[in-house]
Coordinates of C-alpha atoms and ligand atoms in Angstrom, one line a residue:
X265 CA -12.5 -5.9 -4.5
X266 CA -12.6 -4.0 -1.5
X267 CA -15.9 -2.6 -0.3
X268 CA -16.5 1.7 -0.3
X269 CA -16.1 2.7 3.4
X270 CA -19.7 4.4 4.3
X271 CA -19.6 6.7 7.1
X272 CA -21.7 9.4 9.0
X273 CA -19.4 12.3 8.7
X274 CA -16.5 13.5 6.6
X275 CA -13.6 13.0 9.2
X276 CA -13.0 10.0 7.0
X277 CA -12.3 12.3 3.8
X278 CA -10.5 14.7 6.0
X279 CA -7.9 11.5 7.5
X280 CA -7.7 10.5 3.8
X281 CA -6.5 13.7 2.5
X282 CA -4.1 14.0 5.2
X283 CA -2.5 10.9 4.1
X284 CA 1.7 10.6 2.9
X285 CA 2.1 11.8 -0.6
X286 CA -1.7 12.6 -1.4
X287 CA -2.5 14.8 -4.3
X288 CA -6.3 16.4 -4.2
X289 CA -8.5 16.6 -6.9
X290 CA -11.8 18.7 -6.7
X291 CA -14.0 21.0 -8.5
X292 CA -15.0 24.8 -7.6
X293 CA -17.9 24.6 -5.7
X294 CA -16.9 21.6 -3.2
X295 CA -13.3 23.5 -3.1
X296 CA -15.9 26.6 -1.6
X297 CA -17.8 24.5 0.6
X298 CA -15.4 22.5 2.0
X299 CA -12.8 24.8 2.1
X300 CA -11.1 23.5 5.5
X301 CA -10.6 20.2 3.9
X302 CA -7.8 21.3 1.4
X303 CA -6.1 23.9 4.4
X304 CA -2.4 22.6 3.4
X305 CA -3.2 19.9 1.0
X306 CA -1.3 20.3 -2.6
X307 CA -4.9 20.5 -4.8
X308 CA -6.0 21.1 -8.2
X309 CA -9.6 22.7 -8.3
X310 CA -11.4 22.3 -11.5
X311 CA -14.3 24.2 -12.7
X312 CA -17.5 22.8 -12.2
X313 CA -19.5 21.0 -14.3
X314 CA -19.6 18.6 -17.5
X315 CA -17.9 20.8 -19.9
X316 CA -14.6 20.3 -18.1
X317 CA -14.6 17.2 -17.9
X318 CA -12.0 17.0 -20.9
X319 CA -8.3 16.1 -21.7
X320 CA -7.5 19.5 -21.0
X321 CA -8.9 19.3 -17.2
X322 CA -6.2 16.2 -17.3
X323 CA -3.6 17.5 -18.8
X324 CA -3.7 20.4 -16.5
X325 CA -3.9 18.1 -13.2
X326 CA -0.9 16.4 -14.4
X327 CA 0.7 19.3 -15.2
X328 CA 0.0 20.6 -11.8
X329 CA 0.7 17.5 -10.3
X330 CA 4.2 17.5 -12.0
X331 CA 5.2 21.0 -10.6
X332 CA 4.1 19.9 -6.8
X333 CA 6.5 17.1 -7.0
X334 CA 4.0 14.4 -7.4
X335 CA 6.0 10.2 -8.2
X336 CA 5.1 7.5 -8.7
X337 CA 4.2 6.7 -5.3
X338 CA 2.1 9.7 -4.9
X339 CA -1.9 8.8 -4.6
X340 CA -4.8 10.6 -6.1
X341 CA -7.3 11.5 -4.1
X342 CA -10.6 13.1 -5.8
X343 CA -13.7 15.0 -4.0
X344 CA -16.5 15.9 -5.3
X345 CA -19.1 14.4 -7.7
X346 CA -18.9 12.5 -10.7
X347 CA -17.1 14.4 -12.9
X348 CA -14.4 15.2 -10.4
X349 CA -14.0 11.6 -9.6
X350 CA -14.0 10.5 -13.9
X351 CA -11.4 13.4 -14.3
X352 CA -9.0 12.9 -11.3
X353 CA -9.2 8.8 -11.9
X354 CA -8.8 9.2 -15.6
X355 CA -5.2 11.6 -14.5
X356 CA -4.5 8.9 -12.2
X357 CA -4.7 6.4 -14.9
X358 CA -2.5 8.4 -17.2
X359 CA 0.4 10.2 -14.4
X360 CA 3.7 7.9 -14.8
X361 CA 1.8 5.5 -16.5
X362 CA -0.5 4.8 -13.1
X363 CA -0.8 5.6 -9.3
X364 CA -3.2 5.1 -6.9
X365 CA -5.9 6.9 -6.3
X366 CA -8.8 7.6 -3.8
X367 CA -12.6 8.0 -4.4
X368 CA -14.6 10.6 -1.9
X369 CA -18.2 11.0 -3.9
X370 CA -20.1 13.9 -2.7
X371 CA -22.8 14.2 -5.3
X372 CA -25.6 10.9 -4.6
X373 CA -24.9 9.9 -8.3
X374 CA -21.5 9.5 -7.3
X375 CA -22.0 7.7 -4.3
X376 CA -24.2 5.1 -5.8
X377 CA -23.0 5.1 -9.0
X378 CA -20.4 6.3 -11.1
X379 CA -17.9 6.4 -7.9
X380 CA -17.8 2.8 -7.8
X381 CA -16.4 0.6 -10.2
X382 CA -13.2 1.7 -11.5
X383 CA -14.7 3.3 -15.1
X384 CA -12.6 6.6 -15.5
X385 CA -12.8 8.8 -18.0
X386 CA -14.0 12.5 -19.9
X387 CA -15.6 13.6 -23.0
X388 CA -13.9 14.3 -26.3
X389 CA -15.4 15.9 -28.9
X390 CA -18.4 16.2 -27.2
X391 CA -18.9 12.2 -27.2
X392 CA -19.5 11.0 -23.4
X393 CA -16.7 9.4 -22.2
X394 CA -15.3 8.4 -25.0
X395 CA -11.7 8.5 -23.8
X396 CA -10.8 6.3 -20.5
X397 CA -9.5 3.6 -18.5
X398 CA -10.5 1.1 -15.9
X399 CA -8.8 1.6 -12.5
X400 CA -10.0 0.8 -9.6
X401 CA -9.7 3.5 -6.8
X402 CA -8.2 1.9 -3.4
X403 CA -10.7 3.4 -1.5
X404 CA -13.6 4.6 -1.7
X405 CA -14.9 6.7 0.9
X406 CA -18.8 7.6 1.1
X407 CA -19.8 10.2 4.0
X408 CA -23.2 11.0 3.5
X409 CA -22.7 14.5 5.6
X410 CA -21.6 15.8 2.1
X411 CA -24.9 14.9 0.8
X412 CA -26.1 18.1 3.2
X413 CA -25.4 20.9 1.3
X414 CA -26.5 19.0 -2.0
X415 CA -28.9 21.1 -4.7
X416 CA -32.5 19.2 -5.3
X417 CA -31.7 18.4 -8.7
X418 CA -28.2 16.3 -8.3
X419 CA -30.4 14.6 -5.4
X420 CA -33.2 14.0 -8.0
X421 CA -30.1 12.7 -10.3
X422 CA -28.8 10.0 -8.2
X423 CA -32.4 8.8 -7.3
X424 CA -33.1 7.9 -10.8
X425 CA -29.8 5.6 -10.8
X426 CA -31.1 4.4 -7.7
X427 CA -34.9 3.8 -9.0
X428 CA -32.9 1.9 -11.8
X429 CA -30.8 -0.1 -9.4
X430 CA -34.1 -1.1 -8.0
X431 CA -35.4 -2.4 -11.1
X432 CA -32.6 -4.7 -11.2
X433 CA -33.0 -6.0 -7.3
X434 CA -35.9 -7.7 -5.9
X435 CA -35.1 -6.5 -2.2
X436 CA -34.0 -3.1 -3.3
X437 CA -36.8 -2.4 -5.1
X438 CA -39.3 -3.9 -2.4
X439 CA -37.7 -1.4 -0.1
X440 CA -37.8 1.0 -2.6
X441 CA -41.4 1.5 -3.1
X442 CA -42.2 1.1 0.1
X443 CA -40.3 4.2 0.8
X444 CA -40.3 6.3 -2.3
X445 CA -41.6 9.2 -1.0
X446 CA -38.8 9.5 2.1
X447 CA -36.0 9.1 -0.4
X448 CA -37.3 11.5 -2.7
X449 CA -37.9 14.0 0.4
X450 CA -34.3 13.0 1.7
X451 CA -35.9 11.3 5.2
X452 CA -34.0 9.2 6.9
X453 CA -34.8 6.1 5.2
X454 CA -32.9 7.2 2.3
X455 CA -30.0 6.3 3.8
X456 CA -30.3 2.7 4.2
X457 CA -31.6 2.6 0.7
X458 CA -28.3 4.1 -0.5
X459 CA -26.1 1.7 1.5
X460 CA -28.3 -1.0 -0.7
X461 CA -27.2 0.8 -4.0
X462 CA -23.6 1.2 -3.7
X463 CA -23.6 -2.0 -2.3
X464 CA -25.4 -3.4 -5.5
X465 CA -23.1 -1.6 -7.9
X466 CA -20.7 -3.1 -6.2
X467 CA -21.4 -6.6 -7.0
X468 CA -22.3 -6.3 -10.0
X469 CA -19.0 -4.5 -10.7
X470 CA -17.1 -7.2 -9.2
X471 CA -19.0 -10.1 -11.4
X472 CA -18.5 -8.4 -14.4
X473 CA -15.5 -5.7 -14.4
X474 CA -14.9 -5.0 -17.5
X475 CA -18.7 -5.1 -18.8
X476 CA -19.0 -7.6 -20.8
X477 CA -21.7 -9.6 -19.3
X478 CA -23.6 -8.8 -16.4
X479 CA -22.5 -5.2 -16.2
X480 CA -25.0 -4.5 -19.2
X481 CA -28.0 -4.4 -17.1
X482 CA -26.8 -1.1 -15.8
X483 CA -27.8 0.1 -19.0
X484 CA -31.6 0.0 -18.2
X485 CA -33.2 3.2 -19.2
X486 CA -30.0 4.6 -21.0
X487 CA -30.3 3.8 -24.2
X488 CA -33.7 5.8 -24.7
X489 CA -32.5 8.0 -22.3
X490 CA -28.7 9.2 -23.2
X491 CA -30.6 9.9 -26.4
X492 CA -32.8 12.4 -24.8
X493 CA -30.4 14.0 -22.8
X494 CA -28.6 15.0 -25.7
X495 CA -31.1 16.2 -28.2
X496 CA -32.6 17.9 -25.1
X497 CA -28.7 19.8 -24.6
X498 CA -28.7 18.2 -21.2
X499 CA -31.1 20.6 -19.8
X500 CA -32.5 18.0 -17.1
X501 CA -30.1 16.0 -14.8
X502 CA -28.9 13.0 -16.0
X503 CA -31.1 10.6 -13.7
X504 CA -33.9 12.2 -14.8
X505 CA -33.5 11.5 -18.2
X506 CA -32.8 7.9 -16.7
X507 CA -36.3 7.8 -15.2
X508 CA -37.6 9.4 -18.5
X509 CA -36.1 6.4 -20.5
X510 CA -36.9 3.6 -18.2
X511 CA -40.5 4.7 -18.6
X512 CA -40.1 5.0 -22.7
X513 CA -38.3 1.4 -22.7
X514 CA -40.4 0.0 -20.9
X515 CA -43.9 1.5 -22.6
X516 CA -42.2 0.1 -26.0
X517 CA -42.6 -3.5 -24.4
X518 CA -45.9 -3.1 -22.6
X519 CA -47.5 -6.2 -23.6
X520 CA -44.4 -8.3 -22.6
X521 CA -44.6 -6.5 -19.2
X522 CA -47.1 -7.5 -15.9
X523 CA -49.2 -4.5 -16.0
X524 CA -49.3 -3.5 -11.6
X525 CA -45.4 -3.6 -12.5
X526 CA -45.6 -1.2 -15.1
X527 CA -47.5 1.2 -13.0
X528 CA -45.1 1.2 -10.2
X529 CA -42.3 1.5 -12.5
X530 CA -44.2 4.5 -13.7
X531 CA -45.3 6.1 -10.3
X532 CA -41.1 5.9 -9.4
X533 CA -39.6 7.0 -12.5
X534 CA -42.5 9.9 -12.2
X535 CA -41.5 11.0 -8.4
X536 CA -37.7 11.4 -9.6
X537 CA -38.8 13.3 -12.9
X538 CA -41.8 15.4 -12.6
X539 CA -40.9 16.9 -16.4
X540 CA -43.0 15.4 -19.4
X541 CA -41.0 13.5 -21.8
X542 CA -39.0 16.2 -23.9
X543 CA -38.1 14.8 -27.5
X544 CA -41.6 14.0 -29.5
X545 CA -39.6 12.9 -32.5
X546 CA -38.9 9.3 -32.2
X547 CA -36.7 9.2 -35.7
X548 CA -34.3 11.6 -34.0
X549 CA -34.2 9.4 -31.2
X550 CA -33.4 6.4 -33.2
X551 CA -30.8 8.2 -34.8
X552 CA -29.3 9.4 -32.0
X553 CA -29.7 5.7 -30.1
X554 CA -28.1 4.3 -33.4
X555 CA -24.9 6.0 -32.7
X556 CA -24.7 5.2 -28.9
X557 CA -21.1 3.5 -28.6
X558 CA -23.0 0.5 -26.6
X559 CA -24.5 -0.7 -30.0
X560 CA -22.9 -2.9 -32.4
X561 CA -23.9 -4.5 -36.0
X562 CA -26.1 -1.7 -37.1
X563 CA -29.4 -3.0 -34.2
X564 CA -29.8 -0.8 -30.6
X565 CA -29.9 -2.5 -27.7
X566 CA -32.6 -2.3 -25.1
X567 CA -32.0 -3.8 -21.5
X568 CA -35.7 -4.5 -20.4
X569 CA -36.8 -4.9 -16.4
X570 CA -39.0 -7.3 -16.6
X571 CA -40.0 -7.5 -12.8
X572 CA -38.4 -9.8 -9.7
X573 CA -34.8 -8.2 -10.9
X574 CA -34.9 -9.9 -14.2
X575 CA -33.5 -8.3 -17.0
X576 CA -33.9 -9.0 -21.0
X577 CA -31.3 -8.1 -23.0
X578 CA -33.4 -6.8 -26.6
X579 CA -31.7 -6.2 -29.7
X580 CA -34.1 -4.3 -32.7
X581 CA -33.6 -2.7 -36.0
X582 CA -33.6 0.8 -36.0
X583 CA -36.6 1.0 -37.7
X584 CA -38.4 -1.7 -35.5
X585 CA -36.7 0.8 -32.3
X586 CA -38.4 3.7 -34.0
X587 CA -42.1 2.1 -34.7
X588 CA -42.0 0.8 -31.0
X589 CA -41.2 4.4 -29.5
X590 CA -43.6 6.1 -31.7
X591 CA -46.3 4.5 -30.6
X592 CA -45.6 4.4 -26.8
X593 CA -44.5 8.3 -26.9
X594 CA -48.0 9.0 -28.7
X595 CA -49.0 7.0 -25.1
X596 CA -46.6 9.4 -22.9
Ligands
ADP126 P1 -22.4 14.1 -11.1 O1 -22.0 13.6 -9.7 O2 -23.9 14.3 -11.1 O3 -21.9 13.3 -12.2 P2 -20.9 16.7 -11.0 O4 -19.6 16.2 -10.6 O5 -21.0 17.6 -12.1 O6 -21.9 15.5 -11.5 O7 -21.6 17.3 -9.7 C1 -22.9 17.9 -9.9 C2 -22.8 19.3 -9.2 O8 -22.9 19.1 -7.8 C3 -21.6 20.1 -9.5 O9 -22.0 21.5 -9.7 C4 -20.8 20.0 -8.3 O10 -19.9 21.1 -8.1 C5 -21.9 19.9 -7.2 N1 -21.5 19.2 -6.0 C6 -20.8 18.1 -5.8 N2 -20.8 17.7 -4.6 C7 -21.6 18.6 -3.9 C8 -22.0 18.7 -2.5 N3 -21.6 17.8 -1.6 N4 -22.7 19.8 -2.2 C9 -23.1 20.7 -3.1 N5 -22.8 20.6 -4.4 C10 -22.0 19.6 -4.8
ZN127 ZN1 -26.4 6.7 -15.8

């Protein structure tokens, strides 16, 4: 696999989308932003946010992609955050049956997380990435200038992927607390901490690329906290509801847990999401965790941190998930 390119500036990006048979891929507000990027450069712009990420966004890039006189040597190249990069890599997939494509993240989440790895994808029906493929982009290009002009809460969103990668590393998350509050303030000593992360998605991608073993661990805080996020309707980033879960998860397995660990996991997760837990009902959450596509054979899954970068993978009945997560959000 070959490593994402990390760079200071976005000259990369620009050299990348100036390449021989490139078609461009972005969304609305990057296209504003970084307008002088696309001067001359056949582009779809998409509308920003989640909603479009959907099969009509991809039938439209291919459509457009079609009429510009796109083949099947023709390469994809996508900028902007992860919803950009699913779409565009997901039309890549599908365009003559495959062609290459580029990754250029701009969002953090994207950068250290869902820009790495090949997963591509949008939502049908409004069931998360539901409909996909794995490809694996031929580059991808991190420039953390983009990271500039960034909103608070998409840098709050890839800090809770980052406080999960953390869990999952000893030397990440040694760094990690010792400089919490600088990445949550964006001081310089973010930077080396997100060189760390992709580079940690990384090899867990390339152990494991079609997630079937090690991959899993990724899921640490998701399965409490994709439940959240959509009985909540998404009204909190997605990394915070990943700090919001990795607290839940891990309160429902207190006693098995070193308790100083517990508290740090708790001081992190509560610097990325200052917002109290939203969803008091814990039925509705095990309903809602029931149905994740992650779980098979009726029992939810629960990827526990257990300290040092260990990981336990935890399968319960729904109605031992709910007892657990009753009494530890009565604790919240
Ligand atoms: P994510 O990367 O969190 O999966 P999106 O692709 O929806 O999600 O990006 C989050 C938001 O950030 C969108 O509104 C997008 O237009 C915006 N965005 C992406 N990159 C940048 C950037 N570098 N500066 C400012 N806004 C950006
Ligand atoms: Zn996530």
């Amino acid at each position: 696999m070959r490593l994402a390119e990390i760079n200071d500036g976005i000259s990369a990006a620009r050299e990348a989308l100036r390449g021989n048979n490139v078609y461009a891929v972005t969304d609305s507000n990057v296209a504003r932003l970084y307008s002088q990027l696309f001067d001359g450069v056949k582009t779809t712009v998409i509308p920003a946010g989640e909603s479009n990420k959907n099969l009509g966004t991809v039938g439209k890039i291919i459509s457009d992609m079609v009429e510009a006189g796109c083949d099947r040597s023709s390469t994809v190249v996508a900028v902007g955050g992860g919803v950009t990069g699913d779409t565009a890599g997901f039309a890549a997939a599908c365009f003559m049956r495959g062609v290459n494509w580029i990754n250029v993240p701009t969002t953090l989440l994207a950068m250290v997380d869902s820009g790495i790895g090949g997963k591509t994808g949008v939502d049908v029906g409004g069931y998360k990435n539901v409909a996909g493929a794995f490809l694996m982009p031929e580059r991808v290009i991190v420039c953390r200038d983009f990271l500039q002009t960034l909103p608070e809460r998409e840098w709050l969103c890839g800090c809770g992927e980052m406080i999960k990668h953390a869990l999952l590393d000893k030397d990440i998350w040694r760094e990690t607390t010792a400089h919490i509050d600088e990445l949550i303030s964006r001081g310089e000593a973010a930077y080396p901490l997100i060189e760390m992360s992709v580079r940690y998605k990384e090899s867990v991608v390339a152990a494991d690329f079609r997630e079937s073993g090690l991959r899993k661990r990724l899921n640490v805080g998701h399965t409490v906290g994709h439940a959240a996020e959509r009985l909540d309707g998404f009204r909190l980033s997605h990394g915070e509801y990943v700090a919001l879960g990795i607290v839940a998860e891990t309160g429902m397995f207190s006693e098995r847990l070193d308790g100083v660990f517990l508290r740090s996991v708790r001081e992190l997760c509560g610097k990325v999401c200052r917002h109290p837990f939203p969803i008091k009902d814990a039925s509705a959450i095990t309903d809602t965790a029931r149905a994740d596509k992650k779980n098979s054979g009726g029992n939810i899954v629960v990827m526990l941190p257990t300290g040092e970068g260990n990981v336990d993978e935890i399968s319960l009945t729904p109605d031992e998930f709910e007892k657990r997560l009753k009494k530890c959000l009565s604790d919240l």
